[in-house]
CSV table of C-alpha atoms and ligand atoms in Angstrom, one decimal:
chain,number,residue,atom,x,y,z
A,973,UNK,CA,2.1,12.2,-31.3
A,974,UNK,CA,5.1,14.0,-33.1
A,975,UNK,CA,6.9,17.6,-32.4
A,976,UNK,CA,4.7,18.3,-29.3
A,977,UNK,CA,5.4,22.1,-28.0
A,978,UNK,CA,4.3,26.2,-28.4
A,979,UNK,CA,1.4,26.5,-31.7
A,980,UNK,CA,1.4,30.4,-30.6
A,981,UNK,CA,2.1,32.3,-28.4
A,982,UNK,CA,0.3,36.0,-26.9
A,983,UNK,CA,1.6,38.4,-24.0
A,984,UNK,CA,-0.2,41.3,-22.5
A,985,UNK,CA,1.2,43.4,-19.8
A,986,UNK,CA,-0.7,46.4,-18.9
A,987,UNK,CA,-0.8,49.8,-20.1
A,988,UNK,CA,0.6,52.1,-17.1
A,989,UNK,CA,4.5,52.0,-17.0
A,990,UNK,CA,6.6,54.2,-14.3
A,991,UNK,CA,9.9,55.0,-15.2
A,992,UNK,CA,12.6,53.9,-13.4
A,993,UNK,CA,15.6,56.3,-13.5
A,994,UNK,CA,12.2,58.5,-12.3
A,995,UNK,CA,11.8,56.3,-9.8
A,996,UNK,CA,15.4,56.0,-8.6
A,997,UNK,CA,14.8,60.0,-7.8
A,998,UNK,CA,11.5,59.5,-6.2
A,999,UNK,CA,13.1,56.8,-3.6
A,1000,UNK,CA,16.1,59.0,-3.3
A,1001,UNK,CA,18.6,56.7,-4.1
A,1002,UNK,CA,21.7,56.5,-6.2
A,1003,UNK,CA,21.5,56.7,-9.1
A,1004,UNK,CA,22.2,53.8,-11.7
A,1005,UNK,CA,20.8,51.8,-9.1
A,1006,UNK,CA,16.9,50.5,-10.9
A,1007,UNK,CA,18.5,51.3,-14.1
A,1008,UNK,CA,22.3,49.7,-14.0
A,1009,UNK,CA,22.7,48.4,-11.4
A,1010,UNK,CA,19.8,45.6,-12.3
A,1011,UNK,CA,19.1,46.5,-15.8
A,1012,UNK,CA,16.2,47.8,-15.9
A,1013,UNK,CA,14.3,50.7,-17.9
A,1014,UNK,CA,9.9,51.1,-17.4
A,1015,UNK,CA,8.0,48.2,-14.5
A,1016,UNK,CA,4.8,47.2,-15.7
A,1017,UNK,CA,1.3,47.8,-13.4
A,1018,UNK,CA,-1.7,47.3,-12.7
A,1019,UNK,CA,-4.4,49.3,-10.8
A,1020,UNK,CA,-7.3,47.9,-9.1
A,1021,UNK,CA,-9.9,47.4,-12.0
A,1022,UNK,CA,-7.4,44.4,-13.0
A,1023,UNK,CA,-6.6,41.7,-11.2
A,1024,UNK,CA,-5.6,38.0,-11.8
A,1025,UNK,CA,-8.6,36.9,-13.5
A,1026,UNK,CA,-9.0,39.9,-15.7
A,1027,UNK,CA,-5.3,39.7,-17.4
A,1028,UNK,CA,-6.0,36.1,-18.1
A,1029,UNK,CA,-9.6,37.1,-19.8
A,1030,UNK,CA,-7.4,39.5,-21.7
A,1031,UNK,CA,-4.8,36.9,-22.8
A,1032,UNK,CA,-6.6,33.9,-24.1
A,1033,UNK,CA,-9.9,36.3,-25.6
A,1034,UNK,CA,-6.7,37.9,-27.4
A,1035,UNK,CA,-5.1,34.9,-28.4
A,1036,UNK,CA,-7.9,32.8,-29.7
A,1037,UNK,CA,-8.9,36.0,-31.9
A,1038,UNK,CA,-5.8,36.5,-33.7
A,1039,UNK,CA,-5.0,32.8,-34.8
A,1040,UNK,CA,-9.1,32.7,-35.3
A,1041,UNK,CA,-9.4,29.9,-32.8
A,1042,UNK,CA,-12.8,28.4,-31.9
A,1043,UNK,CA,-13.2,27.3,-27.6
A,1044,UNK,CA,-14.6,24.7,-28.7
A,1045,UNK,CA,-11.3,23.4,-30.5
A,1046,UNK,CA,-9.7,23.3,-26.2
A,1047,UNK,CA,-9.5,20.4,-24.7
A,1048,UNK,CA,-7.1,21.5,-21.4
A,1049,UNK,CA,-6.7,24.2,-19.7
A,1050,UNK,CA,-3.6,24.8,-17.3
A,1051,UNK,CA,-3.0,27.9,-15.4
A,1052,UNK,CA,-0.1,29.2,-13.3
A,1053,UNK,CA,-0.1,31.8,-11.3
A,1054,UNK,CA,1.4,33.0,-7.4
A,1055,UNK,CA,-1.6,35.4,-7.5
A,1056,UNK,CA,-4.1,35.2,-5.6
A,1057,UNK,CA,-7.7,35.7,-5.0
A,1058,UNK,CA,-9.2,32.8,-3.6
A,1059,UNK,CA,-8.0,29.8,-1.9
A,1060,UNK,CA,-10.4,27.4,-3.3
A,1061,UNK,CA,-11.7,28.6,-7.1
A,1062,UNK,CA,-9.1,28.4,-9.3
A,1063,UNK,CA,-8.5,31.3,-12.0
A,1064,UNK,CA,-9.1,28.8,-15.1
A,1065,UNK,CA,-12.1,28.6,-13.5
A,1066,UNK,CA,-13.5,32.3,-14.3
A,1067,UNK,CA,-11.5,31.3,-17.8
A,1068,UNK,CA,-14.1,29.0,-18.7
A,1069,UNK,CA,-16.7,32.2,-18.8
A,1070,UNK,CA,-15.2,32.6,-22.3
A,1071,UNK,CA,-16.4,29.2,-23.2
A,1072,UNK,CA,-19.9,29.5,-22.4
A,1073,UNK,CA,-21.5,30.7,-26.1
A,1074,UNK,CA,-18.9,27.8,-27.8
A,1075,UNK,CA,-20.6,24.9,-25.3
A,1076,UNK,CA,-17.8,23.1,-25.2
A,1077,UNK,CA,-17.0,22.8,-21.2
A,1078,UNK,CA,-15.2,19.0,-21.6
A,1079,UNK,CA,-11.5,20.8,-20.6
A,1080,UNK,CA,-8.8,19.3,-18.3
A,1081,UNK,CA,-6.9,21.3,-16.5
A,1082,UNK,CA,-7.2,23.6,-13.5
A,1083,UNK,CA,-4.3,26.1,-11.7
A,1084,UNK,CA,-0.6,25.3,-10.8
A,1085,UNK,CA,0.8,27.0,-7.9
A,1086,UNK,CA,4.7,27.4,-7.3
A,1087,UNK,CA,5.9,31.5,-7.6
A,1088,UNK,CA,6.8,31.9,-11.3
A,1089,UNK,CA,7.4,28.1,-11.8
A,1090,UNK,CA,3.6,27.7,-11.8
A,1091,UNK,CA,4.0,28.7,-15.3
A,1092,UNK,CA,6.0,25.8,-16.4
A,1093,UNK,CA,5.0,23.6,-14.7
A,1094,UNK,CA,1.4,23.8,-16.4
A,1095,UNK,CA,3.2,23.8,-19.7
A,1096,UNK,CA,4.9,20.6,-18.4
A,1097,UNK,CA,1.7,18.7,-18.2
A,1098,UNK,CA,0.2,20.5,-21.2
A,1099,UNK,CA,2.9,18.7,-23.1
A,1100,UNK,CA,2.6,15.4,-21.7
A,1101,UNK,CA,-1.4,15.6,-21.6
A,1102,UNK,CA,-0.8,16.2,-25.9
A,1103,UNK,CA,1.5,13.3,-25.7
A,1104,UNK,CA,-0.3,10.8,-23.8
A,1105,UNK,CA,-3.1,8.3,-23.9
A,1106,UNK,CA,-5.9,11.6,-23.0
A,1107,UNK,CA,-5.4,13.4,-25.2
A,1108,UNK,CA,-8.2,13.3,-28.2
A,1109,UNK,CA,-6.8,15.4,-30.7
A,1110,UNK,CA,-7.8,19.1,-29.4
A,1111,UNK,CA,-5.1,22.0,-28.2
A,1112,UNK,CA,-4.0,22.5,-24.7
A,1113,UNK,CA,-3.8,26.3,-23.7
A,1114,UNK,CA,-1.3,27.3,-21.2
A,1115,UNK,CA,-1.6,30.7,-19.0
A,1116,UNK,CA,0.3,32.1,-17.3
A,1117,UNK,CA,0.1,35.4,-15.5
A,1118,UNK,CA,0.8,37.8,-12.1
A,1119,UNK,CA,0.9,41.0,-10.5
A,1120,UNK,CA,3.9,41.3,-8.8
A,1121,UNK,CA,3.8,43.7,-5.8
A,1122,UNK,CA,6.3,44.4,-3.4
A,1123,UNK,CA,5.7,46.9,-0.2
A,1124,UNK,CA,7.7,50.2,0.0
A,1125,UNK,CA,11.2,49.1,-0.1
A,1126,UNK,CA,14.8,47.6,-1.9
A,1127,UNK,CA,12.1,45.5,-3.8
A,1128,UNK,CA,9.6,47.5,-4.8
A,1129,UNK,CA,11.7,48.8,-7.9
A,1130,UNK,CA,11.7,45.0,-8.8
A,1131,UNK,CA,7.8,44.2,-9.4
A,1132,UNK,CA,5.9,43.5,-13.1
A,1133,UNK,CA,2.5,42.2,-14.2
A,1134,UNK,CA,1.5,40.2,-17.1
A,1135,UNK,CA,0.5,37.0,-19.2
A,1136,UNK,CA,1.2,34.9,-21.5
A,1137,UNK,CA,-1.2,32.8,-23.6
A,1138,UNK,CA,0.7,29.8,-25.1
A,1139,UNK,CA,-1.7,27.2,-27.6
A,1140,UNK,CA,-0.2,23.9,-27.2
A,1141,UNK,CA,0.0,20.5,-29.4
A,1142,UNK,CA,1.0,18.7,-31.9
A,1143,UNK,CA,3.2,19.4,-35.1
A,1144,UNK,CA,4.6,22.7,-33.8
A,1145,UNK,CA,6.9,25.0,-35.1
A,1146,UNK,CA,8.4,25.3,-31.4
A,1147,UNK,CA,9.5,22.4,-30.2
A,1148,UNK,CA,9.9,21.3,-26.7
A,1149,UNK,CA,13.0,18.3,-26.7
A,1150,UNK,CA,12.1,15.1,-25.3
A,1151,UNK,CA,14.1,13.9,-22.6
A,1152,UNK,CA,16.0,16.8,-22.2
A,1153,UNK,CA,15.0,18.8,-19.3
A,1154,UNK,CA,17.5,18.7,-15.6
A,1155,UNK,CA,15.1,19.8,-12.6
A,1156,UNK,CA,16.2,20.9,-9.2
A,1157,UNK,CA,13.3,21.2,-6.0
A,1158,UNK,CA,14.3,21.6,-2.6
A,1159,UNK,CA,12.9,23.7,0.3
A,1160,UNK,CA,13.6,28.0,1.4
A,1161,UNK,CA,11.9,30.3,2.8
A,1162,UNK,CA,13.3,32.9,0.1
A,1163,UNK,CA,10.0,34.5,-1.5
A,1164,UNK,CA,6.8,33.6,-0.2
A,1165,UNK,CA,3.6,34.9,0.3
A,1166,UNK,CA,2.1,33.2,4.0
A,1167,UNK,CA,0.6,36.9,4.9
A,1168,UNK,CA,-3.2,36.4,2.3
A,1169,UNK,CA,-4.8,39.2,3.9
A,1170,UNK,CA,-1.7,41.1,2.0
A,1171,UNK,CA,-0.5,41.2,-1.9
A,1172,UNK,CA,3.5,41.6,-0.7
A,1173,UNK,CA,5.5,39.1,-0.3
A,1174,UNK,CA,8.0,37.9,2.3
A,1175,UNK,CA,11.8,38.4,0.3
A,1176,UNK,CA,14.8,37.5,1.5
A,1177,UNK,CA,16.7,39.0,-1.5
A,1178,UNK,CA,19.4,37.5,-1.2
A,1179,UNK,CA,18.5,34.5,-0.5
A,1180,UNK,CA,16.5,34.9,-4.1
A,1181,UNK,CA,19.5,35.5,-5.3
A,1182,UNK,CA,21.9,32.4,-4.2
A,1183,UNK,CA,18.4,30.0,-4.7
A,1184,UNK,CA,17.9,31.1,-8.1
A,1185,UNK,CA,22.3,30.8,-8.9
A,1186,UNK,CA,22.1,27.7,-6.6
A,1187,UNK,CA,19.3,26.4,-9.0
A,1188,UNK,CA,20.4,27.3,-11.7
A,1189,UNK,CA,23.9,25.3,-11.5
A,1190,UNK,CA,22.1,22.3,-10.5
A,1191,UNK,CA,19.7,22.1,-13.2
A,1192,UNK,CA,21.8,23.0,-16.3
A,1193,UNK,CA,24.2,20.1,-14.2
A,1194,UNK,CA,21.5,17.9,-14.9
A,1195,UNK,CA,20.3,18.7,-18.2
A,1196,UNK,CA,24.0,18.6,-19.7
A,1197,UNK,CA,24.4,14.6,-18.3
A,1198,UNK,CA,20.6,13.9,-19.7
A,1199,UNK,CA,21.9,15.8,-23.0
A,1200,UNK,CA,24.9,13.7,-23.4
A,1201,UNK,CA,23.0,10.3,-22.7
A,1202,UNK,CA,20.1,11.5,-25.5
A,1203,UNK,CA,21.9,13.6,-28.1
A,1204,UNK,CA,24.2,10.2,-29.2
A,1205,UNK,CA,25.1,12.0,-32.7
A,1206,UNK,CA,26.9,14.2,-30.0
A,1207,UNK,CA,31.0,12.9,-30.2
A,1208,UNK,CA,31.8,15.9,-27.7
A,1209,UNK,CA,29.8,16.6,-24.2
A,1210,UNK,CA,26.7,19.2,-24.8
A,1211,UNK,CA,27.8,22.4,-22.7
A,1212,UNK,CA,26.7,26.5,-23.5
A,1213,UNK,CA,28.0,26.3,-27.5
A,1214,UNK,CA,25.1,24.0,-28.3
A,1215,UNK,CA,22.9,26.3,-26.7
A,1216,UNK,CA,22.1,28.7,-29.6
A,1217,UNK,CA,20.3,30.6,-27.2
A,1218,UNK,CA,19.5,31.0,-24.1
A,1219,UNK,CA,16.8,32.6,-22.2
A,1220,UNK,CA,16.0,32.6,-18.4
A,1221,UNK,CA,13.0,33.6,-15.8
A,1222,UNK,CA,13.9,37.6,-15.2
A,1223,UNK,CA,13.2,39.4,-12.3
A,1224,UNK,CA,16.1,41.9,-13.3
A,1225,UNK,CA,18.2,41.8,-16.2
A,1226,UNK,CA,21.0,42.0,-14.4
A,1227,UNK,CA,20.7,38.7,-12.9
A,1228,UNK,CA,19.8,37.1,-16.3
A,1229,UNK,CA,23.5,38.4,-17.6
A,1230,UNK,CA,25.1,36.8,-14.3
A,1231,UNK,CA,23.2,33.4,-15.4
A,1232,UNK,CA,25.0,33.5,-18.5
A,1233,UNK,CA,28.3,34.2,-17.1
A,1234,UNK,CA,27.7,31.2,-14.1
A,1235,UNK,CA,26.7,28.3,-17.0
A,1236,UNK,CA,30.5,29.8,-19.3
A,1237,UNK,CA,31.5,29.0,-15.4
A,1238,UNK,CA,30.2,25.7,-14.6
A,1239,UNK,CA,31.2,25.4,-19.1
A,1240,UNK,CA,34.7,26.4,-17.6
A,1241,UNK,CA,35.7,23.8,-14.8
A,1242,UNK,CA,34.5,20.9,-16.8
A,1243,UNK,CA,36.8,22.0,-19.2
A,1244,UNK,CA,34.0,22.8,-22.0
A,1245,UNK,CA,35.1,26.2,-22.7
A,1246,UNK,CA,37.4,24.9,-24.8
A,1247,UNK,CA,34.7,23.4,-27.0
A,1248,UNK,CA,33.9,27.4,-28.2
A,1249,UNK,CA,34.2,28.6,-30.9
A,1250,UNK,CA,37.8,29.9,-31.5
A,1251,UNK,CA,36.9,33.7,-30.9
A,1252,UNK,CA,34.4,33.3,-27.6
A,1253,UNK,CA,37.7,30.2,-26.0
A,1254,UNK,CA,40.2,32.7,-26.6
A,1255,UNK,CA,38.4,35.1,-23.8
A,1256,UNK,CA,39.0,32.1,-21.1
A,1257,UNK,CA,42.4,30.7,-21.5
A,1258,UNK,CA,43.6,33.2,-19.2
A,1259,UNK,CA,41.0,32.6,-15.8
A,1260,UNK,CA,43.9,30.1,-14.8
A,1261,UNK,CA,43.4,31.7,-11.3
A,1262,UNK,CA,39.9,30.2,-11.3
A,1263,UNK,CA,40.5,26.5,-12.2
A,1264,UNK,CA,39.9,25.8,-8.5
A,1265,UNK,CA,36.7,27.8,-8.1
A,1266,UNK,CA,34.2,25.8,-5.7
A,1267,UNK,CA,30.6,26.5,-7.2
A,1268,UNK,CA,29.4,26.4,-3.9
A,1269,UNK,CA,30.9,29.0,-2.5
A,1270,UNK,CA,31.0,31.5,-5.3
A,1271,UNK,CA,27.6,32.7,-6.0
A,1272,UNK,CA,28.7,36.1,-4.1
A,1273,UNK,CA,32.2,36.0,-5.0
A,1274,UNK,CA,33.1,39.3,-6.6
A,1275,UNK,CA,36.4,38.3,-9.2
A,1276,UNK,CA,34.8,35.4,-10.5
A,1277,UNK,CA,31.8,37.4,-11.3
A,1278,UNK,CA,33.5,40.2,-12.9
A,1279,UNK,CA,36.2,38.3,-14.7
A,1280,UNK,CA,33.0,35.9,-15.9
A,1281,UNK,CA,30.5,38.1,-17.3
A,1282,UNK,CA,33.1,39.8,-18.9
A,1283,UNK,CA,34.6,36.8,-20.9
A,1284,UNK,CA,31.1,35.8,-21.3
A,1285,UNK,CA,29.8,39.5,-22.5
A,1286,UNK,CA,30.0,38.7,-26.3
A,1287,UNK,CA,27.9,35.0,-25.9
A,1288,UNK,CA,25.5,36.5,-23.7
A,1289,UNK,CA,24.8,39.7,-26.7
A,1290,UNK,CA,24.1,37.0,-29.4
A,1291,UNK,CA,22.6,34.2,-26.9
A,1292,UNK,CA,20.9,36.5,-24.7
A,1293,UNK,CA,20.8,40.1,-24.9
A,1294,UNK,CA,17.6,39.6,-27.4
A,1295,UNK,CA,15.5,37.8,-24.9
A,1296,UNK,CA,15.5,41.1,-22.3
A,1297,UNK,CA,12.9,43.5,-24.3
A,1298,UNK,CA,9.9,42.4,-22.2
A,1299,UNK,CA,11.9,42.1,-18.8
A,1300,UNK,CA,13.5,45.3,-19.5
A,1301,UNK,CA,10.8,46.9,-20.4
A,1302,UNK,CA,7.8,45.4,-17.9
A,1303,UNK,CA,9.6,44.1,-15.1
A,1304,UNK,CA,9.3,41.1,-13.4
A,1305,UNK,CA,6.2,39.9,-14.4
A,1306,UNK,CA,7.0,36.8,-12.3
A,1307,UNK,CA,5.7,33.6,-13.9
A,1308,UNK,CA,4.9,34.8,-17.6
A,1309,UNK,CA,8.8,36.6,-17.2
A,1310,UNK,CA,10.5,33.5,-19.1
A,1311,UNK,CA,8.4,33.5,-21.7
A,1312,UNK,CA,8.0,36.7,-22.0
A,1313,UNK,CA,11.9,36.5,-22.4
A,1314,UNK,CA,11.2,33.8,-25.3
A,1315,UNK,CA,8.7,35.6,-27.5
A,1316,UNK,CA,11.2,39.1,-26.8
A,1317,UNK,CA,13.5,36.5,-28.3
A,1318,UNK,CA,11.3,35.8,-31.6
A,1319,UNK,CA,10.5,38.6,-32.5
A,1320,UNK,CA,14.2,40.0,-32.3
A,1321,UNK,CA,16.0,37.8,-34.2
A,1322,UNK,CA,14.5,37.1,-38.7
A,1323,UNK,CA,13.4,33.4,-39.4
A,1324,UNK,CA,16.6,33.0,-40.6
A,1325,UNK,CA,18.4,33.0,-36.8
A,1326,UNK,CA,16.2,30.9,-35.7
A,1327,UNK,CA,14.9,28.2,-37.5
A,1328,UNK,CA,17.1,24.7,-36.4
A,1329,UNK,CA,18.3,26.4,-33.7
A,1330,UNK,CA,18.1,25.2,-30.1
A,1331,UNK,CA,16.9,27.3,-27.2
A,1332,UNK,CA,17.6,27.0,-23.5
A,1333,UNK,CA,15.0,28.2,-21.0
A,1334,UNK,CA,15.6,28.7,-17.0
A,1335,UNK,CA,12.8,28.1,-14.8
A,1336,UNK,CA,13.2,29.4,-11.0
A,1337,UNK,CA,10.2,29.7,-8.9
A,1338,UNK,CA,11.1,30.9,-5.4
A,1339,UNK,CA,11.1,28.3,-2.9
A,1340,UNK,CA,12.1,25.9,-4.5
A,1341,UNK,CA,10.8,24.5,-7.8
A,1342,UNK,CA,13.1,24.8,-10.9
A,1343,UNK,CA,13.8,23.7,-14.3
A,1344,UNK,CA,16.4,23.6,-17.6
A,1345,UNK,CA,14.9,22.6,-20.7
A,1346,UNK,CA,15.2,23.9,-24.6
A,1347,UNK,CA,12.7,24.0,-27.7
A,1348,UNK,CA,13.7,23.7,-31.5
A,1349,UNK,CA,12.8,25.9,-33.9
A,1350,UNK,CA,11.3,23.9,-36.9
A,1351,UNK,CA,10.2,23.9,-40.8
A,1352,UNK,CA,6.3,24.8,-40.8
A,1353,UNK,CA,4.5,21.8,-39.8
A,1354,UNK,CA,1.3,22.5,-39.4
A,1355,UNK,CA,-1.3,25.1,-40.4
A,1356,UNK,CA,0.5,27.1,-37.3
A,1357,UNK,CA,3.9,27.8,-39.2
A,1358,UNK,CA,6.6,29.7,-37.4
A,1359,UNK,CA,5.2,32.6,-39.9
A,1360,UNK,CA,2.2,32.7,-37.8
A,1361,UNK,CA,3.6,32.6,-34.3
A,1362,UNK,CA,5.9,35.0,-34.5
A,1363,UNK,CA,3.7,37.1,-37.2
A,1364,UNK,CA,1.6,37.2,-33.5
A,1365,UNK,CA,3.1,38.6,-31.4
A,1366,UNK,CA,5.0,41.8,-33.9
A,1367,UNK,CA,2.3,44.5,-32.4
A,1368,UNK,CA,4.5,43.4,-28.9
A,1369,UNK,CA,6.9,46.2,-29.5
A,1370,UNK,CA,4.4,49.0,-30.1
A,1371,UNK,CA,2.1,48.1,-27.7
A,1372,UNK,CA,5.6,48.7,-24.9
A,1373,UNK,CA,5.7,52.2,-26.6
A,1374,UNK,CA,2.0,53.5,-26.8
A,1375,UNK,CA,2.5,52.3,-23.2
A,1376,UNK,CA,1.7,55.5,-20.2
A,1377,UNK,CA,4.4,56.1,-17.9
A,1378,UNK,CA,2.6,57.7,-14.6
A,1379,UNK,CA,4.7,59.2,-12.0
A,1380,UNK,CA,5.8,57.5,-9.4
A,1381,UNK,CA,4.3,59.5,-7.2
A,1382,UNK,CA,1.0,58.1,-9.2
A,1383,UNK,CA,2.2,54.8,-8.8
A,1384,UNK,CA,2.7,54.8,-5.0
A,1385,UNK,CA,-1.1,55.9,-5.2
A,1386,UNK,CA,-2.5,53.1,-7.0
A,1387,UNK,CA,-0.3,50.9,-5.1
A,1388,UNK,CA,-1.6,52.2,-2.3
A,1389,UNK,CA,-5.4,51.9,-4.0
A,1390,UNK,CA,-4.5,48.3,-3.8
A,1391,UNK,CA,-3.6,47.4,-1.3
A,1392,UNK,CA,-6.9,48.7,0.2
A,1393,UNK,CA,-9.2,46.9,-2.6
A,1394,UNK,CA,-7.2,43.4,-1.3
A,1395,UNK,CA,-9.3,41.1,-0.5
A,1396,UNK,CA,-12.2,43.3,0.2
A,1397,UNK,CA,-16.1,42.4,-0.9
A,1398,UNK,CA,-18.8,45.0,-1.5
A,1399,UNK,CA,-15.7,46.7,-3.8
A,1400,UNK,CA,-16.2,49.5,-6.7
A,1401,UNK,CA,-12.7,49.9,-8.1
A,1402,UNK,CA,-11.8,52.6,-10.0
A,1403,UNK,CA,-13.9,53.3,-13.7
A,1404,UNK,CA,-12.2,51.9,-16.5
A,1405,UNK,CA,-10.2,54.8,-18.5
A,1406,UNK,CA,-7.9,55.7,-21.0
A,1407,UNK,CA,-5.5,53.9,-18.7
A,1408,UNK,CA,-6.2,50.1,-20.3
A,1409,UNK,CA,-5.8,49.0,-24.0
A,1410,UNK,CA,-8.9,48.3,-26.5
A,1411,UNK,CA,-9.7,45.0,-25.8
A,1412,UNK,CA,-8.8,44.7,-22.3
A,1413,UNK,CA,-10.9,42.7,-19.5
A,1414,UNK,CA,-11.6,45.1,-16.8
A,1415,UNK,CA,-13.0,43.9,-13.2
A,1416,UNK,CA,-16.6,45.8,-12.8
A,1417,UNK,CA,-17.4,44.9,-9.5
A,1418,UNK,CA,-16.9,42.9,-6.6
A,1419,UNK,CA,-20.4,42.4,-4.8
A,1420,UNK,CA,-21.3,41.1,-1.1
A,1421,UNK,CA,-20.2,37.6,-1.2
A,1422,UNK,CA,-16.6,38.9,-2.9
A,1423,UNK,CA,-18.1,37.5,-6.1
A,1424,UNK,CA,-16.2,39.1,-8.9
A,1425,UNK,CA,-17.7,40.4,-12.8
A,1426,UNK,CA,-15.6,41.6,-15.0
A,1427,UNK,CA,-16.5,43.9,-18.4
A,1428,UNK,CA,-14.3,44.2,-21.8
A,1429,UNK,CA,-13.1,47.6,-23.5
B,909,ACO,N1,24.7,52.5,-9.9
B,909,ACO,C1,25.2,51.3,-10.6
B,909,ACO,N2,24.9,50.3,-10.0
B,909,ACO,C2,24.6,50.0,-9.0
B,909,ACO,C3,24.2,51.4,-7.9
B,909,ACO,C4,24.1,53.0,-8.6
B,909,ACO,N3,23.9,54.2,-8.1
B,909,ACO,N4,23.9,51.6,-6.8
B,909,ACO,C5,23.7,49.9,-6.3
B,909,ACO,N5,24.1,49.8,-7.4
B,909,ACO,C6,24.3,47.4,-8.1
B,909,ACO,C7,25.0,47.2,-7.1
B,909,ACO,O1,26.3,47.3,-6.9
B,909,ACO,C8,24.0,46.1,-7.6
B,909,ACO,O2,24.7,45.2,-8.4
B,909,ACO,P1,25.4,44.1,-8.0
B,909,ACO,O3,24.9,42.6,-7.2
B,909,ACO,O4,25.8,43.3,-9.6
B,909,ACO,O5,26.9,44.5,-7.4
B,909,ACO,C9,22.6,46.2,-7.7
B,909,ACO,O6,22.1,47.6,-8.4
B,909,ACO,C10,22.0,46.3,-6.6
B,909,ACO,O7,21.9,46.8,-5.7
B,909,ACO,P2,22.1,45.8,-3.9
B,909,ACO,O8,22.4,47.3,-3.3
B,909,ACO,O9,21.8,44.8,-4.1
B,909,ACO,O10,20.2,46.0,-3.8
B,909,ACO,P3,19.4,45.8,-2.9
B,909,ACO,O11,20.1,44.8,-1.6
B,909,ACO,O12,18.4,46.4,-2.6
B,909,ACO,O13,18.6,44.7,-3.7
B,909,ACO,C11,17.1,42.7,-5.0
B,909,ACO,C12,17.7,44.1,-4.6
B,909,ACO,C13,17.2,41.6,-4.2
B,909,ACO,C14,17.1,42.2,-6.4
B,909,ACO,C15,16.3,43.6,-4.3
B,909,ACO,O14,15.8,44.4,-4.8
B,909,ACO,C16,15.1,42.1,-4.2
B,909,ACO,O15,14.9,41.6,-2.6
B,909,ACO,N6,14.1,42.0,-5.1
B,909,ACO,C17,12.7,40.4,-4.6
B,909,ACO,C18,13.8,39.6,-5.2
B,909,ACO,C19,14.2,39.3,-6.4
B,909,ACO,O16,13.8,39.4,-7.1
B,909,ACO,N7,14.9,38.0,-6.3
B,909,ACO,C20,15.5,37.9,-7.8
B,909,ACO,C21,15.3,36.1,-7.9
B,909,ACO,S1,13.5,35.3,-6.9
B,909,ACO,C22,12.0,35.9,-7.8
B,909,ACO,O17,12.1,35.9,-9.2
B,909,ACO,C23,11.2,36.3,-7.0
């Protein structure tokens, strides 16, 4: 199969959010920490009547309806999530309720879990299926969803929630570039969820940042090596200049800006900033004092960070900032975060700015698992045109603005309610209210055998 990639996508985020500036006041921390220090404006959250199944049911139903796709046309369905409500039963199996009417149960795939990386693993699996001998001509569907909540403390402001569904197939307008992938998988206890009685992770904040940045270095180096080998038309080494846009898993927007700067540090140490456009290149000319910087020892080096953030500012503005709309206003959706950045980029730029361009993607999941890969925007090659893909996402901005911002005290009450509801049987969640978008699936009841039933607003 040729040009395998994303044909269509849909984004779901919750109707309720909390304003980060108000949260700063409520948490009695210094003004500007969440908004300027971390770069966040709002954080989305769900009440106890939404769970990972309902989020994924909503996003899949919306995608299928919006694009008029029949469920009989799906041959593989993969879910990436770290929001575990059952140690055995997959979210994918809950999604099969949507297939009942079509009578199509010949659908491969189950769930994939590793922190925020599950969605990327699901995407890679779906692409491999379309490219394989098992492909039967139908589409694959990749769903990533999570509810990111933290215990009271300094990580709580970096939560979020949402789900993204992507239709995968050949002749796609967003083609995943074959052979161009750099992966780094290691063992770390930076963020993990060993306590199944709680929704909250155990987090070593500093180690998560160090792990994220070290994975970024490793994936970029491997990606560049492979790009140098595969892109035979290229005479000069691959560098950031060859990525027209660069999107990242976004736990908070400031880390993304630091990450873009980090890629320029890598390029600088390989003398590749000289390959940037004349204007971009000039910004790095006065940084000789950093020529002996060690990547391994500079994760928290303020001088290095400051110098490269400043030098890469115009590159950040052009290549990455347009991808941060959802990350800034919804927060860390975990596994859908990277794909929320991709969707944000697609709606922030015009078709002429995107066509024929390369988009680099960096996926990181704690624990740790990370990959860098790339997509190319190609001209209309199937019924799923680039125009159609983008048109399907154009309601995102209006939905973001339509949300209800609740007071931090109410947000705290909701999280307390979720804590109480977690892992409970014979439980009736809050009734659906005007705090759900129309067409949202919600959890109606958990019966005495932990069986969950859903309805739709
Ligand atoms: N005005 C402006 N900036 C401020 C202010 C202020 N009043 N106060 C603090 N800041 C800045 C700090 O200088 C810092 O910026 P810097 O790193 O550029 O110097 C930033 O705000 C954050 O402040 P810290 O003191 O470093 O924050 P803290 O240690 O309390 O927590 C952290 C931050 C680690 C991200 C925490 O929220 C956390 O653990 N989150 C969850 C883990 C996470 O998201 N990790 C990222 C990758 S893994 C993943 O995706 C889950």
